[in-house]
PDB file of C-alpha atoms in Angstrom:
ATOM      1  CA  GLY A   1       0.000   0.000   0.000  1.00 73.00           C
ATOM      2  CA  ALA A   2       0.874   3.656  -0.035  1.00 84.00           C
ATOM      3  CA  VAL A   3      -0.649   5.475   2.890  1.00 91.00           C
ATOM      4  CA  VAL A   4      -0.255   9.174   3.492  1.00 95.00           C
ATOM      5  CA  SER A   5      -1.366  10.667   6.775  1.00 96.00           C
ATOM      6  CA  GLN A   6      -2.130  14.372   7.137  1.00 97.00           C
ATOM      7  CA  HIS A   7      -2.721  16.110  10.436  1.00 97.00           C
ATOM      8  CA  PRO A   8      -4.688  17.944  11.634  1.00 97.00           C
ATOM      9  CA  SER A   9      -7.833  17.370   9.619  1.00 95.00           C
ATOM     10  CA  ARG A  10      -9.409  20.620  10.703  1.00 96.00           C
ATOM     11  CA  VAL A  11      -8.144  23.813  12.242  1.00 96.00           C
ATOM     12  CA  ILE A  12     -10.076  26.858  13.367  1.00 96.00           C
ATOM     13  CA  CYS A  13      -8.009  29.725  14.690  1.00 94.00           C
ATOM     14  CA  LYS A  14      -7.798  33.467  15.046  1.00 96.00           C
ATOM     15  CA  SER A  15      -6.292  35.812  12.494  1.00 96.00           C
ATOM     16  CA  GLY A  16      -2.561  36.268  13.021  1.00 96.00           C
ATOM     17  CA  THR A  17      -1.961  32.733  14.242  1.00 95.00           C
ATOM     18  CA  SER A  18       0.569  30.449  12.588  1.00 96.00           C
ATOM     19  CA  VAL A  19      -0.646  26.971  11.753  1.00 97.00           C
ATOM     20  CA  LYS A  20       1.466  23.889  11.069  1.00 97.00           C
ATOM     21  CA  ILE A  21       0.206  20.988   8.995  1.00 97.00           C
ATOM     22  CA  GLU A  22       2.027  17.664   8.902  1.00 97.00           C
ATOM     23  CA  CYS A  23       2.168  15.175   6.057  1.00 96.00           C
ATOM     24  CA  ARG A  24       3.595  11.726   6.648  1.00 96.00           C
ATOM     25  CA  SER A  25       4.116   8.771   4.370  1.00 94.00           C
ATOM     26  CA  LEU A  26       3.423   5.800   6.632  1.00 94.00           C
ATOM     27  CA  ASP A  27       4.618   2.803   4.693  1.00 91.00           C
ATOM     28  CA  PHE A  28       7.023   4.160   2.109  1.00 91.00           C
ATOM     29  CA  GLN A  29       9.783   6.684   1.715  1.00 90.00           C
ATOM     30  CA  ALA A  30       8.781   9.770  -0.188  1.00 88.00           C
ATOM     31  CA  THR A  31      11.580  11.615  -1.875  1.00 83.00           C
ATOM     32  CA  THR A  32       9.098  14.175  -3.103  1.00 89.00           C
ATOM     33  CA  MET A  33       6.016  15.586  -1.449  1.00 93.00           C
ATOM     34  CA  PHE A  34       3.592  18.098  -2.859  1.00 94.00           C
ATOM     35  CA  TRP A  35       1.353  20.689  -1.251  1.00 96.00           C
ATOM     36  CA  TYR A  36      -1.910  21.722  -2.848  1.00 95.00           C
ATOM     37  CA  ARG A  37      -4.665  24.148  -2.086  1.00 95.00           C
ATOM     38  CA  GLN A  38      -8.189  23.337  -3.182  1.00 93.00           C
ATOM     39  CA  PHE A  39     -11.074  25.780  -3.334  1.00 88.00           C
ATOM     40  CA  PRO A  40     -14.683  24.522  -3.216  1.00 84.00           C
ATOM     41  CA  LYS A  41     -15.635  22.670  -6.359  1.00 80.00           C
ATOM     42  CA  LYS A  42     -12.286  23.489  -7.921  1.00 85.00           C
ATOM     43  CA  SER A  43      -9.260  21.545  -8.996  1.00 88.00           C
ATOM     44  CA  LEU A  44      -6.051  21.027  -7.074  1.00 90.00           C
ATOM     45  CA  MET A  45      -3.763  24.038  -7.181  1.00 91.00           C
ATOM     46  CA  LEU A  46      -0.132  23.112  -6.688  1.00 90.00           C
ATOM     47  CA  MET A  47       1.540  25.376  -4.173  1.00 94.00           C
ATOM     48  CA  ALA A  48       4.979  23.832  -3.886  1.00 93.00           C
ATOM     49  CA  THR A  49       7.073  20.756  -4.466  1.00 91.00           C
ATOM     50  CA  SER A  50       9.116  19.569  -1.527  1.00 89.00           C
ATOM     51  CA  ASN A  51      12.207  17.418  -1.860  1.00 85.00           C
ATOM     52  CA  GLU A  52      13.798  15.817   1.159  1.00 82.00           C
ATOM     53  CA  GLY A  53      16.796  17.725   2.399  1.00 81.00           C
ATOM     54  CA  SER A  54      16.459  20.659   0.045  1.00 83.00           C
ATOM     55  CA  LYS A  55      14.464  23.842  -0.306  1.00 87.00           C
ATOM     56  CA  ALA A  56      10.951  23.613  -1.634  1.00 91.00           C
ATOM     57  CA  THR A  57      10.120  24.811  -5.115  1.00 91.00           C
ATOM     58  CA  TYR A  58       7.208  27.215  -5.010  1.00 94.00           C
ATOM     59  CA  GLU A  59       4.752  27.864  -7.813  1.00 91.00           C
ATOM     60  CA  GLN A  60       4.388  31.324  -9.203  1.00 90.00           C
ATOM     61  CA  GLY A  61       2.281  33.523  -7.008  1.00 93.00           C
ATOM     62  CA  VAL A  62       2.768  31.475  -3.839  1.00 94.00           C
ATOM     63  CA  GLU A  63       4.558  33.421  -1.108  1.00 94.00           C
ATOM     64  CA  LYS A  64       7.338  31.298   0.296  1.00 93.00           C
ATOM     65  CA  ASP A  65       7.585  33.426   3.429  1.00 94.00           C
ATOM     66  CA  LYS A  66       3.889  32.955   4.019  1.00 96.00           C
ATOM     67  CA  PHE A  67       3.794  29.229   3.397  1.00 97.00           C
ATOM     68  CA  LEU A  68       6.878  27.670   4.962  1.00 96.00           C
ATOM     69  CA  ILE A  69       7.636  24.134   3.883  1.00 94.00           C
ATOM     70  CA  ASN A  70      10.059  21.797   5.568  1.00 90.00           C
ATOM     71  CA  HIS A  71      10.881  18.288   4.367  1.00 88.00           C
ATOM     72  CA  ALA A  72      13.269  17.074   7.022  1.00 82.00           C
ATOM     73  CA  SER A  73      12.989  13.356   6.409  1.00 89.00           C
ATOM     74  CA  LEU A  74      11.853  10.890   3.771  1.00 89.00           C
ATOM     75  CA  THR A  75       8.565  10.420   5.582  1.00 93.00           C
ATOM     76  CA  LEU A  76       7.631  13.875   6.825  1.00 94.00           C
ATOM     77  CA  SER A  77       6.909  17.243   5.282  1.00 94.00           C
ATOM     78  CA  THR A  78       5.323  20.182   7.057  1.00 95.00           C
ATOM     79  CA  LEU A  79       3.515  23.263   5.815  1.00 97.00           C
ATOM     80  CA  THR A  80       3.318  26.247   8.129  1.00 97.00           C
ATOM     81  CA  VAL A  81       0.896  29.011   7.285  1.00 97.00           C
ATOM     82  CA  THR A  82       2.417  32.006   9.010  1.00 96.00           C
ATOM     83  CA  SER A  83       0.330  34.874  10.384  1.00 96.00           C
ATOM     84  CA  ALA A  84      -2.775  33.401   8.821  1.00 95.00           C
ATOM     85  CA  HIS A  85      -5.607  35.662   7.676  1.00 95.00           C
ATOM     86  CA  PRO A  86      -9.174  34.882   6.600  1.00 95.00           C
ATOM     87  CA  GLU A  87      -8.160  34.766   2.942  1.00 95.00           C
ATOM     88  CA  ASP A  88      -5.877  31.840   3.796  1.00 96.00           C
ATOM     89  CA  SER A  89      -8.925  29.787   4.755  1.00 96.00           C
ATOM     90  CA  SER A  90      -9.023  26.805   2.437  1.00 95.00           C
ATOM     91  CA  PHE A  91      -8.583  23.073   2.069  1.00 95.00           C
ATOM     92  CA  TYR A  92      -4.892  22.163   2.042  1.00 97.00           C
ATOM     93  CA  ILE A  93      -3.878  18.740   0.868  1.00 96.00           C
ATOM     94  CA  CYS A  94      -0.524  17.029   0.593  1.00 96.00           C
ATOM     95  CA  SER A  95       0.634  14.160  -1.518  1.00 94.00           C
ATOM     96  CA  ALA A  96       3.695  11.952  -1.635  1.00 93.00           C
ATOM     97  CA  ARG A  97       5.335   9.936  -4.331  1.00 88.00           C
ATOM     98  CA  LYS A  98       7.433   6.820  -4.116  1.00 83.00           C
ATOM     99  CA  GLY A  99      10.765   7.210  -5.823  1.00 75.00           C
ATOM    100  CA  THR A 100      11.058   9.185  -9.017  1.00 71.00           C
ATOM    101  CA  GLY A 101       9.761   8.860 -12.513  1.00 71.00           C
ATOM    102  CA  LEU A 102       6.336   7.765 -13.600  1.00 79.00           C
ATOM    103  CA  GLN A 103       4.726   7.024 -10.269  1.00 83.00           C
ATOM    104  CA  PRO A 104       1.334   8.141  -8.955  1.00 87.00           C
ATOM    105  CA  GLN A 105       0.949  10.609  -6.156  1.00 90.00           C
ATOM    106  CA  HIS A 106      -0.769   9.395  -3.011  1.00 93.00           C
ATOM    107  CA  PHE A 107      -2.811  11.978  -1.162  1.00 95.00           C
ATOM    108  CA  GLY A 108      -3.410  12.764   2.471  1.00 96.00           C
ATOM    109  CA  ASP A 109      -6.907  13.412   3.813  1.00 94.00           C
ATOM    110  CA  GLY A 110      -6.456  17.160   3.678  1.00 95.00           C
ATOM    111  CA  THR A 111      -6.716  19.900   6.266  1.00 96.00           C
ATOM    112  CA  ARG A 112      -9.652  22.276   6.421  1.00 95.00           C
ATOM    113  CA  LEU A 113      -8.231  25.584   7.652  1.00 96.00           C
ATOM    114  CA  SER A 114     -10.626  28.261   8.860  1.00 96.00           C
ATOM    115  CA  ILE A 115      -9.255  31.613   9.977  1.00 95.00           C
ATOM    116  CA  LEU A 116     -11.629  33.786  11.942  1.00 94.00           C
TER     117      LEU A 116
ATOM    118  CA  GLY B   1       4.279  24.060 -19.392  1.00 74.00           C
ATOM    119  CA  GLU B   2       1.616  21.444 -19.836  1.00 80.00           C
ATOM    120  CA  ASN B   3      -2.049  22.437 -20.129  1.00 87.00           C
ATOM    121  CA  VAL B   4      -4.703  19.837 -19.364  1.00 93.00           C
ATOM    122  CA  GLU B   5      -8.324  20.433 -20.286  1.00 95.00           C
ATOM    123  CA  GLN B   6     -11.089  18.237 -18.962  1.00 97.00           C
ATOM    124  CA  HIS B   7     -14.675  17.834 -20.177  1.00 97.00           C
ATOM    125  CA  PRO B   8     -17.430  17.820 -19.192  1.00 97.00           C
ATOM    126  CA  SER B   9     -17.330  19.735 -15.932  1.00 95.00           C
ATOM    127  CA  THR B  10     -20.533  18.051 -14.778  1.00 97.00           C
ATOM    128  CA  LEU B  11     -22.081  14.776 -15.865  1.00 98.00           C
ATOM    129  CA  SER B  12     -25.290  13.055 -14.798  1.00 98.00           C
ATOM    130  CA  VAL B  13     -26.099   9.506 -15.815  1.00 98.00           C
ATOM    131  CA  GLN B  14     -28.702   6.948 -14.905  1.00 98.00           C
ATOM    132  CA  GLU B  15     -27.555   4.040 -12.819  1.00 98.00           C
ATOM    133  CA  GLY B  16     -26.343   1.275 -15.089  1.00 97.00           C
ATOM    134  CA  ASP B  17     -25.408   3.595 -17.934  1.00 98.00           C
ATOM    135  CA  SER B  18     -21.852   4.399 -18.981  1.00 98.00           C
ATOM    136  CA  ALA B  19     -19.951   7.584 -18.248  1.00 98.00           C
ATOM    137  CA  VAL B  20     -17.111   9.005 -20.297  1.00 98.00           C
ATOM    138  CA  ILE B  21     -14.782  11.824 -19.270  1.00 98.00           C
ATOM    139  CA  LYS B  22     -12.240  13.231 -21.681  1.00 98.00           C
ATOM    140  CA  CYS B  23      -9.002  15.099 -21.173  1.00 97.00           C
ATOM    141  CA  THR B  24      -6.692  16.744 -23.667  1.00 97.00           C
ATOM    142  CA  TYR B  25      -3.113  17.762 -23.063  1.00 95.00           C
ATOM    143  CA  SER B  26      -0.746  20.076 -24.846  1.00 92.00           C
ATOM    144  CA  ASP B  27       2.749  18.682 -24.287  1.00 89.00           C
ATOM    145  CA  SER B  28       3.466  15.723 -26.559  1.00 87.00           C
ATOM    146  CA  ALA B  29       6.266  14.684 -24.189  1.00 87.00           C
ATOM    147  CA  SER B  30       3.764  13.797 -21.444  1.00 90.00           C
ATOM    148  CA  ASN B  31       3.923  10.073 -20.862  1.00 90.00           C
ATOM    149  CA  TYR B  32       1.964   9.223 -17.736  1.00 92.00           C
ATOM    150  CA  PHE B  33      -1.748   9.822 -17.202  1.00 95.00           C
ATOM    151  CA  PRO B  34      -3.406   8.966 -13.879  1.00 95.00           C
ATOM    152  CA  TRP B  35      -7.060   9.401 -12.952  1.00 97.00           C
ATOM    153  CA  TYR B  36      -8.207  10.295  -9.452  1.00 96.00           C
ATOM    154  CA  LYS B  37     -11.607  10.067  -7.768  1.00 97.00           C
ATOM    155  CA  GLN B  38     -12.418  12.517  -4.999  1.00 95.00           C
ATOM    156  CA  GLU B  39     -15.490  12.179  -2.844  1.00 93.00           C
ATOM    157  CA  LEU B  40     -16.743  15.247  -1.021  1.00 88.00           C
ATOM    158  CA  GLY B  41     -14.341  16.316   1.710  1.00 84.00           C
ATOM    159  CA  LYS B  42     -12.055  13.376   1.130  1.00 89.00           C
ATOM    160  CA  ARG B  43      -8.703  12.734  -0.446  1.00 92.00           C
ATOM    161  CA  PRO B  44      -8.243  12.124  -4.174  1.00 94.00           C
ATOM    162  CA  GLN B  45      -7.697   8.437  -4.750  1.00 94.00           C
ATOM    163  CA  LEU B  46      -5.943   6.903  -7.710  1.00 94.00           C
ATOM    164  CA  ILE B  47      -8.367   4.723  -9.632  1.00 97.00           C
ATOM    165  CA  ILE B  48      -6.444   3.918 -12.794  1.00 97.00           C
ATOM    166  CA  ASP B  49      -3.425   5.115 -14.721  1.00 95.00           C
ATOM    167  CA  ILE B  50      -1.880   4.595 -18.128  1.00 94.00           C
ATOM    168  CA  ARG B  51       1.570   5.068 -19.572  1.00 91.00           C
ATOM    169  CA  SER B  52       2.261   6.319 -23.026  1.00 85.00           C
ATOM    170  CA  ASN B  53       3.393   2.981 -24.393  1.00 86.00           C
ATOM    171  CA  VAL B  54      -0.103   1.570 -23.909  1.00 86.00           C
ATOM    172  CA  GLY B  55      -3.285   2.533 -25.738  1.00 92.00           C
ATOM    173  CA  GLU B  56      -5.853   1.117 -23.351  1.00 96.00           C
ATOM    174  CA  LYS B  57      -6.056  -0.237 -19.837  1.00 96.00           C
ATOM    175  CA  LYS B  58      -8.992  -1.797 -18.069  1.00 97.00           C
ATOM    176  CA  ASP B  59      -9.781  -2.622 -14.466  1.00 95.00           C
ATOM    177  CA  GLN B  60     -13.216  -4.146 -13.970  1.00 96.00           C
ATOM    178  CA  ARG B  61     -15.761  -1.398 -14.737  1.00 97.00           C
ATOM    179  CA  ILE B  62     -13.146   1.268 -15.330  1.00 98.00           C
ATOM    180  CA  ALA B  63     -11.069   1.733 -18.458  1.00 98.00           C
ATOM    181  CA  VAL B  64      -8.773   4.414 -19.782  1.00 98.00           C
ATOM    182  CA  THR B  65      -7.890   4.987 -23.429  1.00 97.00           C
ATOM    183  CA  LEU B  66      -5.008   7.067 -24.738  1.00 96.00           C
ATOM    184  CA  ASN B  67      -4.598   8.613 -28.161  1.00 95.00           C
ATOM    185  CA  LYS B  68      -1.084  10.044 -28.294  1.00 93.00           C
ATOM    186  CA  THR B  69      -1.477  11.399 -31.788  1.00 93.00           C
ATOM    187  CA  ALA B  70      -4.498  13.460 -30.846  1.00 94.00           C
ATOM    188  CA  LYS B  71      -3.158  14.097 -27.336  1.00 95.00           C
ATOM    189  CA  HIS B  72      -6.235  13.036 -25.503  1.00 95.00           C
ATOM    190  CA  PHE B  73      -7.162  10.359 -23.010  1.00 97.00           C
ATOM    191  CA  SER B  74     -10.506   9.278 -21.652  1.00 98.00           C
ATOM    192  CA  LEU B  75     -11.959   7.577 -18.609  1.00 98.00           C
ATOM    193  CA  HIS B  76     -14.779   5.126 -19.204  1.00 98.00           C
ATOM    194  CA  ILE B  77     -16.985   3.844 -16.402  1.00 98.00           C
ATOM    195  CA  THR B  78     -19.459   1.138 -17.332  1.00 98.00           C
ATOM    196  CA  GLU B  79     -22.505  -0.061 -15.396  1.00 98.00           C
ATOM    197  CA  THR B  80     -22.377   3.007 -13.179  1.00 98.00           C
ATOM    198  CA  GLN B  81     -23.491   2.777  -9.581  1.00 97.00           C
ATOM    199  CA  PRO B  82     -24.489   5.517  -7.108  1.00 96.00           C
ATOM    200  CA  GLU B  83     -21.179   5.068  -5.290  1.00 96.00           C
ATOM    201  CA  ASP B  84     -19.405   6.178  -8.455  1.00 97.00           C
ATOM    202  CA  SER B  85     -20.735   9.685  -7.787  1.00 97.00           C
ATOM    203  CA  ALA B  86     -17.713  11.905  -7.097  1.00 97.00           C
ATOM    204  CA  VAL B  87     -15.387  14.394  -8.722  1.00 96.00           C
ATOM    205  CA  TYR B  88     -12.904  12.865 -11.140  1.00 97.00           C
ATOM    206  CA  PHE B  89      -9.577  14.468 -12.023  1.00 96.00           C
ATOM    207  CA  CYS B  90      -7.254  13.570 -14.839  1.00 97.00           C
ATOM    208  CA  ALA B  91      -3.579  14.454 -14.813  1.00 94.00           C
ATOM    209  CA  ALA B  92      -0.632  14.458 -17.185  1.00 92.00           C
ATOM    210  CA  ILE B  93       3.034  14.224 -16.345  1.00 87.00           C
ATOM    211  CA  TYR B  94       6.254  13.771 -18.214  1.00 75.00           C
ATOM    212  CA  THR B  95       9.266  12.371 -16.474  1.00 65.00           C
ATOM    213  CA  GLY B  96       9.661  15.189 -14.002  1.00 62.00           C
ATOM    214  CA  ASN B  97       7.941  15.900 -10.743  1.00 62.00           C
ATOM    215  CA  GLN B  98       4.914  17.990 -11.445  1.00 76.00           C
ATOM    216  CA  PHE B  99       1.450  16.650 -12.186  1.00 84.00           C
ATOM    217  CA  TYR B 100      -0.786  18.857 -14.260  1.00 87.00           C
ATOM    218  CA  PHE B 101      -4.353  18.278 -13.172  1.00 92.00           C
ATOM    219  CA  GLY B 102      -7.504  18.799 -15.160  1.00 94.00           C
ATOM    220  CA  THR B 103     -10.277  20.980 -13.798  1.00 93.00           C
ATOM    221  CA  GLY B 104     -12.378  18.053 -12.627  1.00 95.00           C
ATOM    222  CA  THR B 105     -15.686  16.431 -13.583  1.00 97.00           C
ATOM    223  CA  SER B 106     -18.491  16.136 -11.093  1.00 96.00           C
ATOM    224  CA  LEU B 107     -20.235  12.851 -11.834  1.00 97.00           C
ATOM    225  CA  THR B 108     -23.706  12.131 -10.457  1.00 97.00           C
ATOM    226  CA  VAL B 109     -25.193   8.691 -10.869  1.00 98.00           C
ATOM    227  CA  ILE B 110     -28.951   8.821 -10.510  1.00 97.00           C
ATOM    228  CA  PRO B 111     -30.480   5.722  -8.899  1.00 95.00           C
TER     229      PRO B 111
END
């Protein structure tokens, strides 16, 4: 199997708070992890690609100082939304891929972030 | 970069009928095409995938066809059931890391 665990599943917090989301590959090593944002009834919007031991590659328009990504091990990547504001409210979802090349991505359950 | 278009955006079928979702891509170098099913509030789950050296792949009621010349690939679901209702996403990738996802198709199977 290829199980990806994402935590927490839901966060409600006040404006200005920083929120950390964890993404773990439970039964495989993930050289690459991806972070997406999904708006209601919309497709997955890639925010950044995270490679173990190196800096994340951010997509155009995504603020790297706002969305801090750390991929410290082959099984864990974290996304920290710093000084979150209501416009950051969204569904954030991670995925992980075994190895390189033509392999599918396996998704976490997502995190529903609500900023009051 | 790659551009993936997906049609239709919404699809309603009667239970037992077939459903077809089509995606087109722009980069002829793309060589891997997965399909994901996402139920409301849940994670996308891989349901089938195809590589560019194959024209068709089938897994029970689900099949995917690939036309490299025309740069399109399609998902076919036969004998649809209410539990097939979900949003389906296609994606295209070539060699490198990034998946390019389609815009999604909301499928409703009417009992």
